[in-house]
Coordinates of C-alpha atoms and ligand atoms in Angstrom, one line a residue:
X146 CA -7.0 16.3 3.6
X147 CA -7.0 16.5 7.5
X148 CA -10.2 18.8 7.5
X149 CA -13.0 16.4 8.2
X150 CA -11.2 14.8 11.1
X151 CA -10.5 18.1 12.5
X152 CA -13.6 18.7 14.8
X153 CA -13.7 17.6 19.0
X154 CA -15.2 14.3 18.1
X155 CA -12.1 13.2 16.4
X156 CA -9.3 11.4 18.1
X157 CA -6.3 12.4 15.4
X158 CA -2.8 11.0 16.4
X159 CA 0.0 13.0 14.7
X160 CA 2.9 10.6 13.2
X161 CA 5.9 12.9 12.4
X162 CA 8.4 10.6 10.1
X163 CA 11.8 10.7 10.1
X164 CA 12.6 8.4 7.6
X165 CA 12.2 4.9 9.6
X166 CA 11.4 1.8 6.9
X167 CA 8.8 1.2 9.5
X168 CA 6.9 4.4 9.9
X169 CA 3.9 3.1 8.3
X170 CA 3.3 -0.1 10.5
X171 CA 2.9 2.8 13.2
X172 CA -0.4 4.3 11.1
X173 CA -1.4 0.5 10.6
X174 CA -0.9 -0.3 14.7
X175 CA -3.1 3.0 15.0
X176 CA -5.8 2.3 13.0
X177 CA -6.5 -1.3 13.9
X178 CA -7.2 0.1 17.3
X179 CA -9.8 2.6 15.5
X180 CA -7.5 5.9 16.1
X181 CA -7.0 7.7 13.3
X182 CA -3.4 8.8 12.2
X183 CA -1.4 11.2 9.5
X184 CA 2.1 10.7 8.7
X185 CA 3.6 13.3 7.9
X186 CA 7.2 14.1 7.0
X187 CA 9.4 16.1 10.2
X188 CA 10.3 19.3 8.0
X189 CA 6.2 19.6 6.8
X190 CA 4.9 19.8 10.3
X191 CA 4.8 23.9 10.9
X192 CA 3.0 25.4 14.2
X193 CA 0.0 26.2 12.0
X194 CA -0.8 23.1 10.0
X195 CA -0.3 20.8 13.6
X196 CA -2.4 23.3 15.5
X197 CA -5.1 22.9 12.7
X198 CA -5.0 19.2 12.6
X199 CA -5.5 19.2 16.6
X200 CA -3.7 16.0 17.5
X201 CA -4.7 14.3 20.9
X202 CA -1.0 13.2 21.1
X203 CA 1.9 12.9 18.7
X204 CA 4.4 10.3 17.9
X205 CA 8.0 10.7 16.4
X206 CA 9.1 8.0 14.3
X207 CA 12.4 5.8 14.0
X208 CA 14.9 7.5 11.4
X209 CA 18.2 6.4 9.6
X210 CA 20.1 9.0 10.7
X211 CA 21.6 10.1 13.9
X212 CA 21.0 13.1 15.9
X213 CA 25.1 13.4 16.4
X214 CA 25.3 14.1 13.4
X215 CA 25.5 18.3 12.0
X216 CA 22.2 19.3 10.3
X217 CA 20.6 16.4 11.8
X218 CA 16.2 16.2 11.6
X219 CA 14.6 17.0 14.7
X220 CA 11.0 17.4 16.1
X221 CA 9.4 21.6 15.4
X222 CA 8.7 22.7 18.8
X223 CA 5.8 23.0 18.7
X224 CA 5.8 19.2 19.2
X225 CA 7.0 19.8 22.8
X226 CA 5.3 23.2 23.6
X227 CA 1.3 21.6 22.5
X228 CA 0.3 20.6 25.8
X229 CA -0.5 17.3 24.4
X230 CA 1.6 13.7 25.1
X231 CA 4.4 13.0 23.1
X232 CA 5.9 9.1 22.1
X233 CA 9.3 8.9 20.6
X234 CA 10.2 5.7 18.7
X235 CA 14.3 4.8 18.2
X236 CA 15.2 8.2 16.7
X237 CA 12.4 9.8 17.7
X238 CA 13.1 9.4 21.4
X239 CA 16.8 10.5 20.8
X240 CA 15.8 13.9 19.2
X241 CA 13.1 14.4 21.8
X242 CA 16.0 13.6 24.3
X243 CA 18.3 16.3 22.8
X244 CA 15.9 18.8 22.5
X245 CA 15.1 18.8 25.7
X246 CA 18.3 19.0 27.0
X247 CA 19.4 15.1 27.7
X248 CA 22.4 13.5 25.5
X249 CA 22.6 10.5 23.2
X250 CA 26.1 9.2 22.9
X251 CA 27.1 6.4 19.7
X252 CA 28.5 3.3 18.3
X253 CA 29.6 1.5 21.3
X254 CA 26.7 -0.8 22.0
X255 CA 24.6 -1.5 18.8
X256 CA 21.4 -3.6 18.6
X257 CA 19.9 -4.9 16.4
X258 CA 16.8 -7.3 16.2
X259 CA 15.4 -9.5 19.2
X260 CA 16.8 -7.7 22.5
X261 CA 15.1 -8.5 26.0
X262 CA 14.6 -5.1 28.2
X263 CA 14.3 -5.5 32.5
X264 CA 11.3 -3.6 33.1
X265 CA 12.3 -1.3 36.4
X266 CA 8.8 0.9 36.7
X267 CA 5.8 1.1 36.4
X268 CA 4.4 3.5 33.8
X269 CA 0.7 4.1 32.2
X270 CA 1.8 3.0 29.3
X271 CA 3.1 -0.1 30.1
X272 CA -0.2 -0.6 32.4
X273 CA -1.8 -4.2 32.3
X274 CA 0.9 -5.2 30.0
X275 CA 3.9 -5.0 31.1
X276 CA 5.0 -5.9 35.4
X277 CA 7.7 -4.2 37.2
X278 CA 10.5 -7.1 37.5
X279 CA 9.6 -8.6 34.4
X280 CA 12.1 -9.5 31.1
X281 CA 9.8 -8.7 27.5
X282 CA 11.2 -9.4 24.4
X283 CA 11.2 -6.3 21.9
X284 CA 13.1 -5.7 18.5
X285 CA 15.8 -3.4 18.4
X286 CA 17.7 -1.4 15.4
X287 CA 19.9 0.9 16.4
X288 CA 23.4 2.4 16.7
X289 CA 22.8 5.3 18.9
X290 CA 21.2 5.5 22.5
X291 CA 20.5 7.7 25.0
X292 CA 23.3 8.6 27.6
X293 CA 21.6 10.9 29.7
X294 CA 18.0 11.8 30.4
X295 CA 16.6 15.6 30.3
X296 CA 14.6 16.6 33.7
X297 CA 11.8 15.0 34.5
X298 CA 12.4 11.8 33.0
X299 CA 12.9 8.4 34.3
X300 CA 13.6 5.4 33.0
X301 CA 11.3 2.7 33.2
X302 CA 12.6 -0.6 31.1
X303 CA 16.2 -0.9 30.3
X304 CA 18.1 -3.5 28.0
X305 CA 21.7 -4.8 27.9
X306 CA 22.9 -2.8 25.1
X307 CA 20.1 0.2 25.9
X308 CA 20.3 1.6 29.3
X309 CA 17.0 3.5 28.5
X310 CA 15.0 1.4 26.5
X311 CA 11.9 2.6 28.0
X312 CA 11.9 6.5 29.6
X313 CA 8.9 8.6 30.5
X314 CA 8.2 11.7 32.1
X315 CA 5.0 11.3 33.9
X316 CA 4.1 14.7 34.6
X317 CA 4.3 16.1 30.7
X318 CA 3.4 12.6 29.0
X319 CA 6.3 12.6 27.5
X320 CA 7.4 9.0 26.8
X321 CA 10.8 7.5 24.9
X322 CA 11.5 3.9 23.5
X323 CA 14.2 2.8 22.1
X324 CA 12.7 -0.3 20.3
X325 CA 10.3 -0.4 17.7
X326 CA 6.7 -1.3 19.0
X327 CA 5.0 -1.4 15.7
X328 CA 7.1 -4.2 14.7
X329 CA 5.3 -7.6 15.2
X330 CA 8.6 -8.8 16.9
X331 CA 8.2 -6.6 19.9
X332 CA 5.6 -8.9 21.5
X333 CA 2.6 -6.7 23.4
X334 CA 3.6 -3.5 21.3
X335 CA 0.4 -3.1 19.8
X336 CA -0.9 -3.2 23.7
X337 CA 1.8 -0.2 24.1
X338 CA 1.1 1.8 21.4
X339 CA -2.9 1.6 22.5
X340 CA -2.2 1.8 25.9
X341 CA -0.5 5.6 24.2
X342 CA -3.3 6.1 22.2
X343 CA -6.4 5.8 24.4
X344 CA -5.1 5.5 28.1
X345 CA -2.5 8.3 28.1
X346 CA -3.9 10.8 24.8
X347 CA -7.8 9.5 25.4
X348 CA -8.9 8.5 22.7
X349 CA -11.9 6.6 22.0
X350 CA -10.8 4.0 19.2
X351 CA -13.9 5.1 17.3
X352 CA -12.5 5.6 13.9
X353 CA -14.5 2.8 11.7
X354 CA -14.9 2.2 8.2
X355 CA -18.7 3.3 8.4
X356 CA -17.5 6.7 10.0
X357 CA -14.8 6.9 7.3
X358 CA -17.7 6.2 4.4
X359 CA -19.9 8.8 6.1
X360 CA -17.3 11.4 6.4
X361 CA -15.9 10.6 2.8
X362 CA -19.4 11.3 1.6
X363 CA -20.0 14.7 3.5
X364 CA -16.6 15.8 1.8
X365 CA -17.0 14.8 -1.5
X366 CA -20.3 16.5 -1.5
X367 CA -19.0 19.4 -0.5
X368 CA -15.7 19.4 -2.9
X369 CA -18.1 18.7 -5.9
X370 CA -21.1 20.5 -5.3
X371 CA -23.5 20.3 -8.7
X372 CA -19.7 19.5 -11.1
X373 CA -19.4 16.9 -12.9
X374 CA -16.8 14.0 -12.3
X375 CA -14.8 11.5 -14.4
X376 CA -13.3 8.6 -13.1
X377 CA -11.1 6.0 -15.1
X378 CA -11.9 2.4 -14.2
X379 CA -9.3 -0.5 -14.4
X380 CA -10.9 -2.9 -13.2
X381 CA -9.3 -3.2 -9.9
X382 CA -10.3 -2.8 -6.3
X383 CA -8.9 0.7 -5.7
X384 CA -10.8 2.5 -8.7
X385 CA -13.7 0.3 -8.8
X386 CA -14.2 1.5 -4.8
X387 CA -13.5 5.1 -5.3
X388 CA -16.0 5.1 -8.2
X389 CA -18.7 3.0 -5.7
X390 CA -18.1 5.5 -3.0
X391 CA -18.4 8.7 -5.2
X392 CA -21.5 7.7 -6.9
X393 CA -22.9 7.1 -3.4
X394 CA -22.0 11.0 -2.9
X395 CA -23.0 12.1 -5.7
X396 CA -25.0 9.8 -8.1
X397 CA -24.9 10.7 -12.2
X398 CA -22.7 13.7 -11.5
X399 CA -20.2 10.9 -11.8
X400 CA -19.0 9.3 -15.2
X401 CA -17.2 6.5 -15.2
X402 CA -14.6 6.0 -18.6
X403 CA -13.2 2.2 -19.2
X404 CA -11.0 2.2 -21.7
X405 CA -11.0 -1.5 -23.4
X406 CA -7.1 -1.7 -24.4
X407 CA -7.8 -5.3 -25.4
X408 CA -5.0 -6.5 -23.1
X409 CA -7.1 -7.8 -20.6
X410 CA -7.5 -10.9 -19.1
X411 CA -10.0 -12.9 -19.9
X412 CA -13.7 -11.8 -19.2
X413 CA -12.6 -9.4 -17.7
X414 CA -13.9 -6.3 -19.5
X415 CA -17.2 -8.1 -19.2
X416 CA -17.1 -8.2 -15.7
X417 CA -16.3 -4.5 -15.1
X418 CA -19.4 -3.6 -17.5
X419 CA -22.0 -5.7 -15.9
X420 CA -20.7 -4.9 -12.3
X421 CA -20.5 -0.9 -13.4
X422 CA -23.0 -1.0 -15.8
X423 CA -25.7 -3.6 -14.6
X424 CA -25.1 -3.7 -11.1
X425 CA -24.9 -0.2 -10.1
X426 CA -26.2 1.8 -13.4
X427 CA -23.7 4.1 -13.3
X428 CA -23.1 5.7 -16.2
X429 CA -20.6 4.2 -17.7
X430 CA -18.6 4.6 -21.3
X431 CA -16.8 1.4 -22.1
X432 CA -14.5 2.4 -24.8
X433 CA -13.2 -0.7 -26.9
X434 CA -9.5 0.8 -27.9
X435 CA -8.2 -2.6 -28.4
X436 CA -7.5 -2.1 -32.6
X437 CA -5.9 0.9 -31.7
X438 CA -3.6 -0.6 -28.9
X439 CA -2.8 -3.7 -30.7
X440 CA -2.1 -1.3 -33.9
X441 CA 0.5 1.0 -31.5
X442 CA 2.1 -1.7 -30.3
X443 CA 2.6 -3.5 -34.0
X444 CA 6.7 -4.6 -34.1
X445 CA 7.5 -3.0 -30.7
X446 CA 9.5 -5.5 -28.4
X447 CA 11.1 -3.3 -26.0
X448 CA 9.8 -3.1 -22.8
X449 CA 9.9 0.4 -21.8
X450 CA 8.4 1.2 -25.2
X451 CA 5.6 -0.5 -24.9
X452 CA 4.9 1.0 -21.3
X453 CA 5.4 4.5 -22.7
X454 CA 3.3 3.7 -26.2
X455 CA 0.5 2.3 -23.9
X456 CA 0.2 5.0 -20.7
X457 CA 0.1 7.8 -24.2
X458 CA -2.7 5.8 -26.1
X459 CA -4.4 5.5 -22.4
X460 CA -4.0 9.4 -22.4
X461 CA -5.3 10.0 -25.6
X462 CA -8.5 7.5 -25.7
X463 CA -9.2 9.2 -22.2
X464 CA -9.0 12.6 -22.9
X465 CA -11.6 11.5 -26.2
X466 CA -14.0 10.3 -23.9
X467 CA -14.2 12.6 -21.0
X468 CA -14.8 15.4 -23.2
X469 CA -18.0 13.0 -24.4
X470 CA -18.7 13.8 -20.9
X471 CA -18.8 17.6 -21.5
X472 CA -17.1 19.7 -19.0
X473 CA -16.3 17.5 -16.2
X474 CA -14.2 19.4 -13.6
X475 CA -13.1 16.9 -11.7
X476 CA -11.0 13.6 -12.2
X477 CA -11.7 11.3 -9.6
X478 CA -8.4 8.9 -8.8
X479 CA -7.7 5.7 -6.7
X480 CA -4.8 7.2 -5.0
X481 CA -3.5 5.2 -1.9
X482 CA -2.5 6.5 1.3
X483 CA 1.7 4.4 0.3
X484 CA 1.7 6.2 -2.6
X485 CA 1.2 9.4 -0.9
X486 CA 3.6 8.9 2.1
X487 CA 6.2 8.2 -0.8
X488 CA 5.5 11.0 -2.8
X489 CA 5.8 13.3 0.0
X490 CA 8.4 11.5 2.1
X491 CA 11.5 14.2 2.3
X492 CA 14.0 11.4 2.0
X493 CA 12.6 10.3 -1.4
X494 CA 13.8 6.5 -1.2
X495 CA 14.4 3.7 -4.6
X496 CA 10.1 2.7 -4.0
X497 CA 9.5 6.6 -5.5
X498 CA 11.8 5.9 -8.2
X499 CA 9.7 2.2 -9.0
X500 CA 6.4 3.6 -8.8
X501 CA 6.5 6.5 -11.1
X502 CA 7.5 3.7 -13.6
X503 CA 4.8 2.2 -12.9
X504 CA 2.5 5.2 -13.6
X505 CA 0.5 4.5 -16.4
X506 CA -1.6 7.4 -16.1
X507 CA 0.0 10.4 -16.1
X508 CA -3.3 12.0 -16.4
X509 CA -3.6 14.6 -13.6
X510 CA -0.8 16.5 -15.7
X511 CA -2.3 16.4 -19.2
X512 CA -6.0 17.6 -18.3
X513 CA -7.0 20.4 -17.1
X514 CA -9.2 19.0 -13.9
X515 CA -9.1 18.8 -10.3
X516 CA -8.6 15.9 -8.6
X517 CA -10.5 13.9 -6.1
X518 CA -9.0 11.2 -4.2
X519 CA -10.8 9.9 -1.3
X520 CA -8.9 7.1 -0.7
X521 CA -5.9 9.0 -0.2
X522 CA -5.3 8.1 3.7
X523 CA -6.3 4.7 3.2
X524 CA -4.2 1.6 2.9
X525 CA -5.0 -1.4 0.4
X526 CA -6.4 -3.8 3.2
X527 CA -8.0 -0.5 4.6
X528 CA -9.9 -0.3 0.6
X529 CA -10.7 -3.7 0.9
X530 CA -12.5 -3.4 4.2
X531 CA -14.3 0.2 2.5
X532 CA -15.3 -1.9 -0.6
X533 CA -17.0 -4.5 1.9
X534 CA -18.4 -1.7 4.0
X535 CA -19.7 -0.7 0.4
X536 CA -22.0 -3.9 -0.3
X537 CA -19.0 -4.3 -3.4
X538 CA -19.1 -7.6 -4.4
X539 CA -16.1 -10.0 -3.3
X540 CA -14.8 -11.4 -5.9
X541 CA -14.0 -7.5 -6.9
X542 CA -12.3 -6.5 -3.9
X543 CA -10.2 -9.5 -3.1
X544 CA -9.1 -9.3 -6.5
X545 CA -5.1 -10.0 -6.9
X546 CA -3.7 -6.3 -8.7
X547 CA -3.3 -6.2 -12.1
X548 CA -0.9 -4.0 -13.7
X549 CA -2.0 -1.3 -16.3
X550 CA -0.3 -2.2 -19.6
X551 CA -2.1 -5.3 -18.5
X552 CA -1.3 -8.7 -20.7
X553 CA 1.8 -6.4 -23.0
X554 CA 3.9 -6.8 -20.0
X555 CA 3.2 -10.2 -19.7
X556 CA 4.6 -11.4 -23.1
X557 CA 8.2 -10.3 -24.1
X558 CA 8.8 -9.2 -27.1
X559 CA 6.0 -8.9 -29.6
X560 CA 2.6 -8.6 -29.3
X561 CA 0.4 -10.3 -31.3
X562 CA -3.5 -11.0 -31.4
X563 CA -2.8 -14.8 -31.0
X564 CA -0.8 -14.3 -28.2
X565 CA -2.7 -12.6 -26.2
X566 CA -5.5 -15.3 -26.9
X567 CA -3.3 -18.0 -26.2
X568 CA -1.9 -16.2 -23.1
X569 CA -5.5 -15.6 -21.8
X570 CA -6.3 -19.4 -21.8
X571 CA -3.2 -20.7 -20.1
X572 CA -3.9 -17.5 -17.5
X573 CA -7.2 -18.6 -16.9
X574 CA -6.5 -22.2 -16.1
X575 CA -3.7 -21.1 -13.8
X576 CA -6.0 -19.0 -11.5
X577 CA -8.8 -21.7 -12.0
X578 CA -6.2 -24.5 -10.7
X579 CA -5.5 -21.8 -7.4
X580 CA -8.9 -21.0 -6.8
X581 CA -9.7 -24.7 -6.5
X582 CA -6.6 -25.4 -4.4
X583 CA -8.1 -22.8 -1.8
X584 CA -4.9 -20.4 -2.6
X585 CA -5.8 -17.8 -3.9
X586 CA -6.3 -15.4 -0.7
X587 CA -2.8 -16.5 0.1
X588 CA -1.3 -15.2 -2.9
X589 CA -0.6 -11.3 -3.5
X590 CA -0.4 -11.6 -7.4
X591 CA -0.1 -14.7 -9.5
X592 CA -0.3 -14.7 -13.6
X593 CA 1.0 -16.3 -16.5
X594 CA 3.9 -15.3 -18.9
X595 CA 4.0 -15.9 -22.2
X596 CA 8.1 -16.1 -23.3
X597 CA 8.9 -15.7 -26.9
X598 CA 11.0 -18.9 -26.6
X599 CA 9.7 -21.7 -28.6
X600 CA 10.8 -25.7 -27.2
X601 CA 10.7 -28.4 -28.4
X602 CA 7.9 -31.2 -27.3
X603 CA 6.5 -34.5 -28.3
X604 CA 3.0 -34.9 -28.0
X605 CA 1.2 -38.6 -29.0
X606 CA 3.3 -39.5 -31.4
X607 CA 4.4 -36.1 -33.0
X608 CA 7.2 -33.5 -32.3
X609 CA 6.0 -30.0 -31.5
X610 CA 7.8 -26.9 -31.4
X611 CA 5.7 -24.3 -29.4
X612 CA 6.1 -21.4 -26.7
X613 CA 7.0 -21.7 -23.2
X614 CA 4.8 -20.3 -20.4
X615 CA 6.1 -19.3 -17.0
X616 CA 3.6 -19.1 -13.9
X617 CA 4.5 -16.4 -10.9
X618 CA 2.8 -16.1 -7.8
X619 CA 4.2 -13.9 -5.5
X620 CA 3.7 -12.9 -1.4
X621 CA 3.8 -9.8 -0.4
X622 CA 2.0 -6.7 2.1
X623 CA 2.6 -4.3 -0.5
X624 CA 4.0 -5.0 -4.3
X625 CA 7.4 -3.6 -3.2
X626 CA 9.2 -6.7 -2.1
X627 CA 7.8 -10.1 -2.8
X628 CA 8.7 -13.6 -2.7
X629 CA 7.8 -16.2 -4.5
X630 CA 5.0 -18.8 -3.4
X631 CA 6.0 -22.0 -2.3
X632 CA 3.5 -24.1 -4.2
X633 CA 3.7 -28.1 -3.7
X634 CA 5.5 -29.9 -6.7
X635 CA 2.0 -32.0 -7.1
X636 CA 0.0 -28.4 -7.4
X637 CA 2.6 -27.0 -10.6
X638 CA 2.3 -30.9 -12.0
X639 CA -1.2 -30.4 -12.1
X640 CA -1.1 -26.7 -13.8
X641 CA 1.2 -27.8 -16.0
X642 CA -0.3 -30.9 -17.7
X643 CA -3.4 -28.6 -17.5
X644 CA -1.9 -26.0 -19.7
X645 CA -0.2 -28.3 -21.8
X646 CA -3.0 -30.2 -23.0
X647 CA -5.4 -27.6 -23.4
X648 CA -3.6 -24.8 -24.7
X649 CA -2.2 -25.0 -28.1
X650 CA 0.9 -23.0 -28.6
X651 CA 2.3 -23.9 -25.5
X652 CA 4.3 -26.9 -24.6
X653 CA 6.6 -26.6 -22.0
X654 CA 5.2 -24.8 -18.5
X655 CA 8.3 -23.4 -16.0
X656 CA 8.1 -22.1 -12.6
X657 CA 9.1 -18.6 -11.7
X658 CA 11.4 -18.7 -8.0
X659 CA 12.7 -15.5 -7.8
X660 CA 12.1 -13.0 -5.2
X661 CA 12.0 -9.3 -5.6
X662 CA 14.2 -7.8 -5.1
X663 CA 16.3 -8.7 -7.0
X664 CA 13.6 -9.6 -9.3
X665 CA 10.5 -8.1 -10.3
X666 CA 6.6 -9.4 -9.9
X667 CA 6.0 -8.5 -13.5
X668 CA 8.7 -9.7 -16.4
X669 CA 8.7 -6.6 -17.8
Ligands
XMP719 P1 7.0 -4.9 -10.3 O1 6.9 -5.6 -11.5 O2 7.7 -3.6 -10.4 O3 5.4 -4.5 -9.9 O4 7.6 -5.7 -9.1 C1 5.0 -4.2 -8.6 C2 3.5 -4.2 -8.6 O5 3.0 -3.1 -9.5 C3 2.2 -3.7 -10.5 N1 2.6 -3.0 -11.7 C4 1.9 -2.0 -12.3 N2 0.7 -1.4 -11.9 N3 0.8 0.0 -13.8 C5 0.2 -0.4 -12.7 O6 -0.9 0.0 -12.4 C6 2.0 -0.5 -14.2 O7 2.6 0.0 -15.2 C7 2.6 -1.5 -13.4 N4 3.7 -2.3 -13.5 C8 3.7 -3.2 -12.5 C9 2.6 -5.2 -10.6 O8 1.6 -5.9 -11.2 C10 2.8 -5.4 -9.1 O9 1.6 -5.6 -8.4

């Protein structure tokens, strides 16, 4: 993965993660200022693999441990013994204290959230940001702090509850915080971490989205060579840029395979043809399962079933069409850089658990290929941005995600033909009501459930007795927790009496308001 950045030109910032709920808004601070970053987990960062990735500087994340405790994470040391400047964040400054010989001491000041710290020196990292004398508000979480400073250090900001907030030792770069500055809450920490980044490591902030495509290109290339590659399209952003991007590498060497489960949303299987098919001529097979779905899923009302009935029919009509491809050696995947942090992240955590649920593929294990992911360091807002860089067109890439047992999810209990047909029109209205209203860039995910309770309704002058449809619409950064959007009454009156009158089969429209956790985005 960390080959193509690993030449002179390229400013590469090591991350080592220690378990902080906010390691990745470190990689996101990074990035916006054009450096790019790896996270990688403490206990995977060996002398070899960080002398190979050639880091200009290193930062050690927050953590939810404490270094008083026995067995405790800490930096390797090759961390200390590079030559190159070192950050630590919360946790990460209280290893790098210990291991170079200061103490941290517990419990009897703890902080948490807004804290103001006295800044007492200057430092090249606090350089046109920060003034000696001054009080700057920064965010705080933690239990532990630093009781005495190794040689070398001194401190440079301190706080009521943190006597070194801020600590730096000039001479080796080494610098300690114990506030979080990727955290929007600690105003100007952006400014610190770049101030890190390119005053004190020298970097150049070059790291682009055309350099990314360029160097995304070269390697693909160079993975592939004359193979063949597959590539499963869903319809959404992430595989429909990884299939742009590796046709751009590598033209009709690639195959794309959308499989038509016929649980869809409306015009949407069109859309991925003519955008695939029309728009790029990539070769494309668009395989209309739908019969075969719909006949798997015949009686079935339990949600798990369905998702495990689903992901093997997906398996199956896959497998049938890639070997129409005729030995393709690689399947290319839409991988995302959370989903690999997750997977490799040495403290596991309850998101690992929730994804693989969410896996519909399961592919990588059944056939016999190798992968390619090139998106695999990216972020979704990171895809977008690739996508654009791309010439994709937009209604594609700001596309809200869609999960992939698709409409099944969306209507408890049993599926039938007529449901999904009746659950595609009220769908359709809903999204056409927040495309109108100017919401729908606003919104991380909004659809339309279809519940199997039927109500009952008068309508001119007769009773009905028909289904009840709930809308969602959800916020969110990254489908993991969500809240629900806070639509004006007037806007749901609207959708309602919208769906109401022109879908038959429903007759009563309800509002979802539950947040996740403890909810879920999808009902099922
Ligand atoms: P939940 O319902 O767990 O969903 O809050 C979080 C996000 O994941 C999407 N989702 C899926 N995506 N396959 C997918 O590709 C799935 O099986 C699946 N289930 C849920 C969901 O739409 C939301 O964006």
């Amino acid at each position: 993965m960390t080959e193509a950045q690993n030449t002179p030109s390229h400013d590469n910032i090591l991350i080592l993660d220690f378990g902080s709920q906010v390691t990745q808004l470190i990689a996101r601070r990074l990035r916006e200022s054009g450096v790019y970053c790896e996270i990688w987990p403490f206990n995977q960062a060996d002398e070899g693999r960080v002398k190979a990735f050639n880091p200009r500087g290193i930062i050690l994340s927050g953590g939810p441990r404490s270094t008083l405790e026995k067995g405790a994470p800490s930096a390797p040391d090759v961390v200390f013994e590079l030559g190159v400047p070192v950050f630590g964040i919360c946790y990460g400054q209280q290893t790098m204290v210990k291991q170079l010989g200061g103490s941290v001491e517990g419990e009897k000041s703890r902080e948490f959230g807004r804290a103001f710290v006295n800044v007492l020196e200057d430092s090249e990292i606090t350089a046109g940001i920060w003034e000696k004398g001054a009080s700057e508000q920064v965010w705080m979480s933690h239990g532990d702090h630093v009781a005495a400073l190794p040689d070398g250090f001194e401190v440079v900001a301190k706080s009521d509850g943190a006597p070194y907030a801020f600590i730096a030792d000039n001479a080796r770069k080494f610098y300690g915080v114990q506030f979080h500055p990727e955290v929007m809450h600690t105003l100007h920490g952006r400014e610190l971490l770049k101030n890190f980044t390119h005053n004190v490591c020298g970097c150049k902030g070059k790291w682009t989205m055309a350099s990314f495509r360029a160097r995304q290109i070269a390697k693909i290339r160079e993975q592939v060579g004359d193979a063949k590659v597959v590539c499963g399209l869903s319809g959404g952003v992430d595989s429909s840029v990884t299939a742009v991007l590796i046709h751009e590498a590598i033209g009709d060497q690639l195959t794309c395979i959308y499989v038509d489960t016929g649980l869809m949303r409306a015009g949407e299987s069109e859309q991925v043809v003519d955008l695939f098919h029309n728009n790029y001529n990539i070769p494309l097979i668009h395989e209309d399962a739908s019969e075969k779905f719909l006949g798997g899923l015949e009686g079935i009302s339990e949600p798990e079933i369905k998702r495990r009935l689903i992901g093997a029919m997906f398996i199956d009509v896959f497998e049938m069409c890639a070997k129409r491809v005729g030995g393709a050696k690689f399947l290319a995947q839409g991988t995302l850089y959370p989903d690999v942090i997750e997977s490799v992240s040495f403290a596991g955590g309850p998101s690992a658990t929730i994804k693989s649920h969410h896996n519909v593929g399961g592919l990588p294990d059944k056939m016999d290929m190798e992968l390619i992911e090139p998106m695999r360091e990216l972020f979704k807002d990171e895809v977008r941005a690739l996508g654009r860089e791309l010439g994709m067109p937009e209604a594609f890439i700001r596309r809200h995600p869609f999960p992939g047992p698709g409409l099944a999810i969306r209507i408890p209990g049993e599926i039938t033909q007529e449901k999904i047909e009746v659950l595609r029109k009220a769908d359709t209205i809903y999204l056409d009501e927040i495309e109108k209203a100017g919401l729908y860039d606003k919104i991380w995910q909004a659809f339309a459930v279809l519940l199997p309770v039927k109500t009952v309704g008068v309508m001119g002058d007769g009773r009905t007795y028909d289904h009840v449809c709930a809308l969602r619409a959800v916020t969110s950064t990254d489908g993991m927790t969500a809240d629900y959007y806070p639509y004006e009454h007037e806007f749901l009156g609207r959708v309602a009496t919208r769906i109401i009158n022109e879908v038959h089969g429903i007759n009563r429209v309800v509002y979802d308001i539950t947040s996740k956790p403890p909810g879920t985005i999808e009902w099922e």
